[in-house]
PDB file of C-alpha atoms and ligand atoms in Angstrom:
ATOM      1  CA  MET A   1     137.827  18.119 127.127  1.00 59.00           C
ATOM      2  CA  THR A   2     141.562  18.242 126.364  1.00 60.00           C
ATOM      3  CA  ARG A   3     142.981  16.188 123.474  1.00 67.00           C
ATOM      4  CA  PRO A   4     145.451  13.501 124.582  1.00 70.00           C
ATOM      5  CA  CYS A   5     149.090  14.130 123.619  1.00 73.00           C
ATOM      6  CA  THR A   6     151.257  11.393 122.064  1.00 77.00           C
ATOM      7  CA  ALA A   7     152.710  10.367 125.448  1.00 73.00           C
ATOM      8  CA  THR A   8     149.169  10.016 126.865  1.00 78.00           C
ATOM      9  CA  ARG A   9     148.107   7.964 123.829  1.00 80.00           C
ATOM     10  CA  LEU A  10     151.134   5.676 124.224  1.00 80.00           C
ATOM     11  CA  GLY A  11     150.371   5.339 127.923  1.00 79.00           C
ATOM     12  CA  HIS A  12     146.793   4.336 127.122  1.00 83.00           C
ATOM     13  CA  LEU A  13     148.027   1.810 124.544  1.00 83.00           C
ATOM     14  CA  PHE A  14     150.282   0.296 127.216  1.00 77.00           C
ATOM     15  CA  TRP A  15     147.445  -0.079 129.748  1.00 81.00           C
ATOM     16  CA  THR A  16     145.064  -1.364 127.042  1.00 81.00           C
ATOM     17  CA  LEU A  17     147.554  -4.083 126.085  1.00 86.00           C
ATOM     18  CA  GLY A  18     148.024  -4.967 129.759  1.00 78.00           C
ATOM     19  CA  TYR A  19     144.271  -5.127 130.304  1.00 78.00           C
ATOM     20  CA  LYS A  20     143.661  -7.279 127.195  1.00 81.00           C
ATOM     21  CA  ALA A  21     146.629  -9.557 127.987  1.00 81.00           C
ATOM     22  CA  GLY A  22     145.146 -10.204 131.459  1.00 77.00           C
ATOM     23  CA  ASN A  23     141.795 -11.155 129.922  1.00 83.00           C
ATOM     24  CA  LEU A  24     143.512 -13.522 127.461  1.00 84.00           C
ATOM     25  CA  LEU A  25     145.737 -15.160 130.088  1.00 83.00           C
ATOM     26  CA  GLU A  26     142.695 -15.782 132.290  1.00 82.00           C
ATOM     27  CA  ARG A  27     141.299 -18.037 129.544  1.00 83.00           C
ATOM     28  CA  VAL A  28     144.430 -20.237 129.348  1.00 84.00           C
ATOM     29  CA  PRO A  29     143.457 -23.394 131.327  1.00 83.00           C
ATOM     30  CA  GLY A  30     146.923 -24.000 132.857  1.00 83.00           C
ATOM     31  CA  LEU A  31     147.145 -20.413 134.107  1.00 84.00           C
ATOM     32  CA  LYS A  32     143.802 -20.207 135.919  1.00 79.00           C
ATOM     33  CA  SER A  33     145.142 -20.734 139.453  1.00 81.00           C
ATOM     34  CA  PHE A  34     148.088 -18.366 138.803  1.00 81.00           C
ATOM     35  CA  MET A  35     145.707 -15.650 137.581  1.00 80.00           C
ATOM     36  CA  ARG A  36     143.614 -16.051 140.749  1.00 82.00           C
ATOM     37  CA  ARG A  37     146.507 -15.207 143.078  1.00 85.00           C
ATOM     38  CA  PRO A  38     145.727 -12.114 145.208  1.00 85.00           C
ATOM     39  CA  ALA A  39     148.863 -10.269 144.023  1.00 87.00           C
ATOM     40  CA  ILE A  40     147.873 -10.844 140.382  1.00 85.00           C
ATOM     41  CA  GLY A  41     144.323  -9.678 141.214  1.00 84.00           C
ATOM     42  CA  ARG A  42     145.685  -6.452 142.737  1.00 89.00           C
ATOM     43  CA  LEU A  43     147.939  -5.862 139.712  1.00 89.00           C
ATOM     44  CA  ARG A  44     145.015  -6.432 137.308  1.00 86.00           C
ATOM     45  CA  GLN A  45     142.897  -4.013 139.308  1.00 89.00           C
ATOM     46  CA  ARG A  46     145.547  -1.296 138.969  1.00 91.00           C
ATOM     47  CA  ILE A  47     145.811  -1.991 135.240  1.00 90.00           C
ATOM     48  CA  LEU A  48     142.004  -1.802 134.944  1.00 88.00           C
ATOM     49  CA  VAL A  49     141.948   1.610 136.662  1.00 90.00           C
ATOM     50  CA  HIS A  50     144.609   3.012 134.280  1.00 90.00           C
ATOM     51  CA  TYR A  51     142.918   1.424 131.252  1.00 88.00           C
ATOM     52  CA  VAL A  52     139.446   2.790 132.080  1.00 91.00           C
ATOM     53  CA  ASN A  53     140.774   6.248 132.973  1.00 91.00           C
ATOM     54  CA  GLY A  54     142.374   6.486 129.515  1.00 90.00           C
ATOM     55  CA  LEU A  55     139.094   5.867 127.653  1.00 93.00           C
ATOM     56  CA  GLU A  56     137.660   8.875 125.846  1.00 94.00           C
ATOM     57  CA  ASP A  57     134.335   8.799 127.693  1.00 96.00           C
ATOM     58  CA  ARG A  58     136.003   8.322 131.078  1.00 96.00           C
ATOM     59  CA  ARG A  59     138.285  11.284 130.464  1.00 95.00           C
ATOM     60  CA  TYR A  60     135.143  13.299 129.745  1.00 97.00           C
ATOM     61  CA  TRP A  61     133.588  12.051 132.993  1.00 97.00           C
ATOM     62  CA  ASN A  62     136.708  12.877 134.999  1.00 96.00           C
ATOM     63  CA  GLN A  63     137.506  16.226 133.367  1.00 95.00           C
ATOM     64  CA  THR A  64     134.075  17.618 132.504  1.00 97.00           C
ATOM     65  CA  GLU A  65     131.189  15.869 134.283  1.00 98.00           C
ATOM     66  CA  MET A  66     132.848  15.680 137.694  1.00 98.00           C
ATOM     67  CA  PRO A  67     133.844  19.374 137.898  1.00 97.00           C
ATOM     68  CA  ALA A  68     130.301  20.351 136.813  1.00 98.00           C
ATOM     69  CA  LEU A  69     128.759  18.039 139.425  1.00 98.00           C
ATOM     70  CA  LEU A  70     131.112  19.268 142.156  1.00 98.00           C
ATOM     71  CA  GLY A  71     130.297  22.900 141.357  1.00 97.00           C
ATOM     72  CA  ALA A  72     126.529  22.500 141.085  1.00 98.00           C
ATOM     73  CA  GLY A  73     125.757  23.364 144.705  1.00 97.00           C
ATOM     74  CA  PHE A  74     124.397  19.889 145.468  1.00 98.00           C
ATOM     75  CA  GLN A  75     123.958  18.791 149.056  1.00 98.00           C
ATOM     76  CA  ARG A  76     123.389  15.085 148.492  1.00 98.00           C
ATOM     77  CA  ILE A  77     123.831  12.683 145.582  1.00 98.00           C
ATOM     78  CA  LEU A  78     123.387   8.958 144.924  1.00 98.00           C
ATOM     79  CA  PHE A  79     126.122   7.200 142.934  1.00 98.00           C
ATOM     80  CA  VAL A  80     125.050   3.834 141.499  1.00 98.00           C
ATOM     81  CA  GLY A  81     127.555   1.072 140.693  1.00 98.00           C
ATOM     82  CA  CYS A  82     130.973   0.997 142.383  1.00 98.00           C
ATOM     83  CA  GLU A  83     134.161  -0.261 140.763  1.00 97.00           C
ATOM     84  CA  PRO A  84     137.893   0.162 141.499  1.00 96.00           C
ATOM     85  CA  TYR A  85     138.073   3.038 138.989  1.00 96.00           C
ATOM     86  CA  THR A  86     135.261   4.918 140.734  1.00 97.00           C
ATOM     87  CA  ALA A  87     136.678   4.476 144.259  1.00 97.00           C
ATOM     88  CA  TRP A  88     137.949   8.096 144.320  1.00 97.00           C
ATOM     89  CA  ILE A  89     134.529   9.575 143.564  1.00 98.00           C
ATOM     90  CA  PRO A  90     132.663   9.335 146.935  1.00 98.00           C
ATOM     91  CA  GLY A  91     135.562  10.894 148.877  1.00 98.00           C
ATOM     92  CA  THR A  92     135.875  13.683 146.300  1.00 98.00           C
ATOM     93  CA  PHE A  93     132.196  14.618 146.722  1.00 98.00           C
ATOM     94  CA  GLU A  94     132.456  14.414 150.506  1.00 98.00           C
ATOM     95  CA  GLU A  95     135.556  16.677 150.492  1.00 97.00           C
ATOM     96  CA  CYS A  96     133.390  19.246 148.682  1.00 97.00           C
ATOM     97  CA  GLU A  97     130.741  18.837 151.408  1.00 97.00           C
ATOM     98  CA  ILE A  98     128.382  16.910 149.162  1.00 98.00           C
ATOM     99  CA  GLU A  99     126.907  13.897 150.928  1.00 98.00           C
ATOM    100  CA  CYS A 100     127.624  10.989 148.596  1.00 98.00           C
ATOM    101  CA  TRP A 101     125.585   7.822 148.987  1.00 98.00           C
ATOM    102  CA  THR A 102     126.771   4.812 147.017  1.00 98.00           C
ATOM    103  CA  THR A 103     125.002   1.604 146.103  1.00 98.00           C
ATOM    104  CA  ASP A 104     125.794  -1.618 144.263  1.00 98.00           C
ATOM    105  CA  ILE A 105     124.001  -4.924 143.881  1.00 98.00           C
ATOM    106  CA  LEU A 106     127.218  -6.883 144.580  1.00 98.00           C
ATOM    107  CA  PRO A 107     128.225  -6.968 148.266  1.00 98.00           C
ATOM    108  CA  ASP A 108     131.956  -7.096 147.366  1.00 97.00           C
ATOM    109  CA  ASN A 109     131.732  -3.855 145.397  1.00 98.00           C
ATOM    110  CA  GLY A 110     130.984  -1.963 148.608  1.00 98.00           C
ATOM    111  CA  GLN A 111     134.772  -1.766 149.096  1.00 97.00           C
ATOM    112  CA  TRP A 112     134.774   0.928 146.366  1.00 97.00           C
ATOM    113  CA  GLY A 113     131.769   2.785 147.728  1.00 98.00           C
ATOM    114  CA  ASN A 114     131.499   5.309 150.543  1.00 98.00           C
ATOM    115  CA  PRO A 115     132.337   3.394 153.760  1.00 97.00           C
ATOM    116  CA  ASP A 116     129.926   5.631 155.724  1.00 96.00           C
ATOM    117  CA  ARG A 117     126.972   5.707 153.320  1.00 97.00           C
ATOM    118  CA  HIS A 118     126.872   2.555 151.211  1.00 98.00           C
ATOM    119  CA  ILE A 119     123.860   0.361 150.524  1.00 98.00           C
ATOM    120  CA  VAL A 120     124.050  -3.136 149.056  1.00 98.00           C
ATOM    121  CA  ALA A 121     120.919  -3.292 146.921  1.00 98.00           C
ATOM    122  CA  ASP A 122     119.402  -3.872 143.547  1.00 98.00           C
ATOM    123  CA  ILE A 123     118.661  -0.289 142.471  1.00 98.00           C
ATOM    124  CA  ALA A 124     115.152  -1.424 141.495  1.00 98.00           C
ATOM    125  CA  ALA A 125     114.514  -2.195 145.196  1.00 97.00           C
ATOM    126  CA  ILE A 126     116.538   0.642 146.771  1.00 97.00           C
ATOM    127  CA  GLU A 127     113.415   2.083 148.438  1.00 96.00           C
ATOM    128  CA  ALA A 128     113.290  -0.945 150.747  1.00 96.00           C
ATOM    129  CA  HIS A 129     116.454   0.398 152.432  1.00 96.00           C
ATOM    130  CA  PRO A 130     116.767   3.311 154.866  1.00 94.00           C
ATOM    131  CA  LEU A 131     117.676   6.321 152.727  1.00 94.00           C
ATOM    132  CA  PRO A 132     117.434  10.105 152.942  1.00 95.00           C
ATOM    133  CA  GLU A 133     114.152  11.331 151.468  1.00 91.00           C
ATOM    134  CA  HIS A 134     115.691  13.210 148.548  1.00 95.00           C
ATOM    135  CA  PHE A 135     118.864  13.484 146.517  1.00 98.00           C
ATOM    136  CA  ASP A 136     119.837  16.401 144.292  1.00 98.00           C
ATOM    137  CA  ALA A 137     121.193  14.003 141.681  1.00 98.00           C
ATOM    138  CA  VAL A 138     121.357  10.315 140.822  1.00 98.00           C
ATOM    139  CA  LEU A 139     124.469   9.307 138.879  1.00 98.00           C
ATOM    140  CA  PHE A 140     123.641   6.198 136.883  1.00 98.00           C
ATOM    141  CA  ASN A 141     126.688   5.670 134.713  1.00 98.00           C
ATOM    142  CA  GLY A 142     127.564   2.336 133.127  1.00 97.00           C
ATOM    143  CA  VAL A 143     124.817   0.426 134.917  1.00 98.00           C
ATOM    144  CA  MET A 144     122.497   0.141 131.900  1.00 97.00           C
ATOM    145  CA  GLY A 145     124.107  -2.563 129.797  1.00 95.00           C
ATOM    146  CA  TYR A 146     126.138  -3.898 132.738  1.00 96.00           C
ATOM    147  CA  GLY A 147     123.423  -5.566 134.794  1.00 96.00           C
ATOM    148  CA  VAL A 148     120.412  -3.400 133.948  1.00 97.00           C
ATOM    149  CA  THR A 149     118.617  -4.011 130.627  1.00 97.00           C
ATOM    150  CA  GLY A 150     116.341  -1.524 128.857  1.00 95.00           C
ATOM    151  CA  GLU A 151     113.317  -3.390 130.179  1.00 96.00           C
ATOM    152  CA  MET A 152     114.662  -3.213 133.737  1.00 97.00           C
ATOM    153  CA  MET A 153     115.457   0.484 133.276  1.00 97.00           C
ATOM    154  CA  ALA A 154     111.835   1.133 132.308  1.00 96.00           C
ATOM    155  CA  ALA A 155     110.853  -0.136 135.781  1.00 97.00           C
ATOM    156  CA  ILE A 156     113.746   1.637 137.530  1.00 98.00           C
ATOM    157  CA  ALA A 157     112.983   5.125 136.116  1.00 98.00           C
ATOM    158  CA  PRO A 158     109.967   5.749 138.449  1.00 97.00           C
ATOM    159  CA  VAL A 159     112.050   4.531 141.424  1.00 98.00           C
ATOM    160  CA  LEU A 160     114.800   7.059 140.608  1.00 98.00           C
ATOM    161  CA  ALA A 161     112.186   9.773 140.029  1.00 97.00           C
ATOM    162  CA  ARG A 162     110.847   9.243 143.570  1.00 97.00           C
ATOM    163  CA  LEU A 163     114.355   9.846 144.952  1.00 97.00           C
ATOM    164  CA  LEU A 164     114.611  13.231 143.211  1.00 98.00           C
ATOM    165  CA  PRO A 165     112.757  16.517 143.694  1.00 97.00           C
ATOM    166  CA  PRO A 166     111.373  18.282 140.591  1.00 97.00           C
ATOM    167  CA  GLY A 167     114.383  19.606 138.652  1.00 97.00           C
ATOM    168  CA  GLY A 168     116.683  16.960 140.212  1.00 98.00           C
ATOM    169  CA  LEU A 169     119.365  15.571 137.908  1.00 98.00           C
ATOM    170  CA  LEU A 170     119.450  12.017 136.562  1.00 98.00           C
ATOM    171  CA  LEU A 171     122.681  11.350 134.677  1.00 98.00           C
ATOM    172  CA  ILE A 172     122.528   8.165 132.598  1.00 98.00           C
ATOM    173  CA  GLY A 173     125.696   6.852 130.967  1.00 98.00           C
ATOM    174  CA  TRP A 174     125.081   3.959 128.595  1.00 98.00           C
ATOM    175  CA  ASN A 175     126.547   2.272 125.514  1.00 97.00           C
ATOM    176  CA  GLN A 176     125.049   2.279 122.025  1.00 97.00           C
ATOM    177  CA  GLY A 177     124.639  -1.246 120.695  1.00 96.00           C
ATOM    178  CA  LEU A 178     124.645  -2.744 124.191  1.00 96.00           C
ATOM    179  CA  VAL A 179     121.331  -1.530 125.534  1.00 97.00           C
ATOM    180  CA  GLU A 180     118.280   0.435 124.400  1.00 96.00           C
ATOM    181  CA  ASP A 181     118.483   4.209 124.151  1.00 98.00           C
ATOM    182  CA  PRO A 182     116.930   5.527 127.410  1.00 97.00           C
ATOM    183  CA  LEU A 183     115.098   8.161 125.331  1.00 97.00           C
ATOM    184  CA  ALA A 184     113.143   5.293 123.746  1.00 97.00           C
ATOM    185  CA  LEU A 185     111.847   4.158 127.146  1.00 97.00           C
ATOM    186  CA  PRO A 186     108.427   5.737 127.848  1.00 96.00           C
ATOM    187  CA  THR A 187     108.792   5.689 131.648  1.00 97.00           C
ATOM    188  CA  VAL A 188     112.069   7.611 131.365  1.00 97.00           C
ATOM    189  CA  THR A 189     110.489  10.384 129.275  1.00 97.00           C
ATOM    190  CA  GLN A 190     107.299  10.301 131.361  1.00 97.00           C
ATOM    191  CA  TRP A 191     109.255  11.128 134.531  1.00 97.00           C
ATOM    192  CA  PHE A 192     112.193  13.049 133.122  1.00 98.00           C
ATOM    193  CA  VAL A 193     112.860  15.758 130.579  1.00 98.00           C
ATOM    194  CA  HIS A 194     116.037  15.441 128.467  1.00 98.00           C
ATOM    195  CA  ARG A 195     117.837  18.780 128.889  1.00 97.00           C
ATOM    196  CA  ALA A 196     121.174  20.523 128.658  1.00 98.00           C
ATOM    197  CA  TRP A 197     122.404  20.831 132.219  1.00 97.00           C
ATOM    198  CA  ARG A 198     124.605  23.757 133.299  1.00 96.00           C
ATOM    199  CA  GLU A 199     127.217  24.100 130.532  1.00 95.00           C
ATOM    200  CA  LEU A 200     126.814  20.469 129.412  1.00 98.00           C
ATOM    201  CA  PRO A 201     124.668  19.297 126.485  1.00 98.00           C
ATOM    202  CA  ALA A 202     121.608  17.107 126.997  1.00 98.00           C
ATOM    203  CA  ARG A 203     123.479  14.336 125.186  1.00 98.00           C
ATOM    204  CA  GLN A 204     127.243  13.898 124.891  1.00 98.00           C
ATOM    205  CA  MET A 205     128.541  11.356 122.371  1.00 98.00           C
ATOM    206  CA  PHE A 206     132.107  10.398 121.426  1.00 97.00           C
ATOM    207  CA  ALA A 207     134.049   9.750 118.220  1.00 94.00           C
ATOM    208  CA  ARG A 208     135.941   6.696 119.463  1.00 89.00           C
ATOM    209  CA  SER A 209     133.540   5.293 122.023  1.00 93.00           C
ATOM    210  CA  THR A 210     129.986   3.965 122.004  1.00 96.00           C
ATOM    211  CA  HIS A 211     129.401   5.589 125.390  1.00 97.00           C
ATOM    212  CA  VAL A 212     126.711   8.255 125.692  1.00 98.00           C
ATOM    213  CA  PHE A 213     125.998  10.610 128.596  1.00 98.00           C
ATOM    214  CA  ASP A 214     122.406  11.808 128.871  1.00 98.00           C
ATOM    215  CA  HIS A 215     121.223  14.515 131.269  1.00 98.00           C
ATOM    216  CA  PHE A 216     117.640  14.328 132.469  1.00 98.00           C
ATOM    217  CA  LEU A 217     115.766  16.566 134.889  1.00 98.00           C
ATOM    218  CA  ARG A 218     112.937  15.229 137.024  1.00 98.00           C
ATOM    219  CA  ARG A 219     109.659  16.617 135.691  1.00 97.00           C
ATOM    220  CA  ASP A 220     107.449  18.694 137.942  1.00 91.00           C
ATOM    221  CA  PRO A 221     104.271  16.606 138.420  1.00 79.00           C
ATOM    222  CA  SER A 222     102.046  19.732 138.658  1.00 68.00           C
TER     223      SER A 222
HETATM  224  C1  SAM B   1     130.285  -1.095 134.468  1.00 51.01           C
HETATM  225  S1  SAM B   1     130.080  -0.820 136.184  1.00 51.01           S
HETATM  226  C2  SAM B   1     129.822   0.923 136.243  1.00 51.01           C
HETATM  227  C3  SAM B   1     130.438   1.509 137.482  1.00 51.01           C
HETATM  228  C4  SAM B   1     130.273   3.023 137.681  1.00 51.01           C
HETATM  229  N1  SAM B   1     128.918   3.411 137.975  1.00 51.01           N
HETATM  230  C5  SAM B   1     130.860   3.874 136.604  1.00 51.01           C
HETATM  231  O1  SAM B   1     130.611   5.074 136.605  1.00 51.01           O
HETATM  232  O2  SAM B   1     131.620   3.371 135.775  1.00 51.01           O
HETATM  233  C6  SAM B   1     128.427  -1.429 136.519  1.00 51.01           C
HETATM  234  C7  SAM B   1     128.140  -1.522 138.010  1.00 51.01           C
HETATM  235  O3  SAM B   1     126.724  -1.582 138.228  1.00 51.01           O
HETATM  236  C8  SAM B   1     126.448  -2.548 139.219  1.00 51.01           C
HETATM  237  N2  SAM B   1     125.078  -3.020 139.000  1.00 51.01           N
HETATM  238  C9  SAM B   1     124.612  -3.788 137.993  1.00 51.01           C
HETATM  239  N3  SAM B   1     123.292  -4.013 138.123  1.00 51.01           N
HETATM  240  C10 SAM B   1     122.892  -3.345 139.248  1.00 51.01           C
HETATM  241  C11 SAM B   1     121.642  -3.195 139.910  1.00 51.01           C
HETATM  242  N4  SAM B   1     120.530  -3.781 139.449  1.00 51.01           N
HETATM  243  N5  SAM B   1     121.596  -2.450 141.028  1.00 51.01           N
HETATM  244  C12 SAM B   1     122.734  -1.849 141.517  1.00 51.01           C
HETATM  245  N6  SAM B   1     123.948  -1.969 140.931  1.00 51.01           N
HETATM  246  C13 SAM B   1     124.042  -2.708 139.812  1.00 51.01           C
HETATM  247  C14 SAM B   1     127.519  -3.610 138.982  1.00 51.01           C
HETATM  248  O4  SAM B   1     127.703  -4.455 140.103  1.00 51.01           O
HETATM  249  C15 SAM B   1     128.740  -2.760 138.652  1.00 51.01           C
HETATM  250  O5  SAM B   1     129.440  -2.376 139.794  1.00 51.01           O
END
């Protein structure tokens, strides 16, 4: 991952201030209706995208994880959790001829998923929906800690394992201090082995972020 230059750091500071100012203004009682105006919402969304893309872990995702995923020879992947700053991801996979299915529990978040292959669902109940039989990878970044607790993840791990063939990739991105370490969840380690994947380490941590990326491969049941 490249180190940010001073201009990039200043840019990130600018978007961070904008993002934090928006959150503060939202709490001012007299400004509530102003902050709910559609134009303000669109502006805040653009600020959010710039802010998130400047974070150390997101730069790693964009510059290191994505190229590795795009070059892995996958045919089909499942991307869980859609936000404005991930809206570019489904189209990028599809352009590389990788079928990208997206899913989110919130109906509104479908706007940032793949218009042709999006499922509104709780990931724990995804099997109730019509889906291809297998995916080469499930990308589960930022969902643990943002809707899915450690306890819920323990129940979700077997569901994700059934979507993957032996050797299939499960990428879990999570935050230390926010949610349990997935390696401490017995169903995760029962179904998956924690492994370096391609040129990437089994676990990637960051100096200035609590975010962690963990690579797991679906165990072979035999
Ligand atoms: C912090 S965002 C992470 C977005 C994205 N995956 C990423 O790489 O940053 C968390 C997303 O997970 C979704 N989510 C939370 N709980 C979920 C669940 N049980 N099933 C499916 N999606 C869920 C939220 O609606 C939200 O869009």
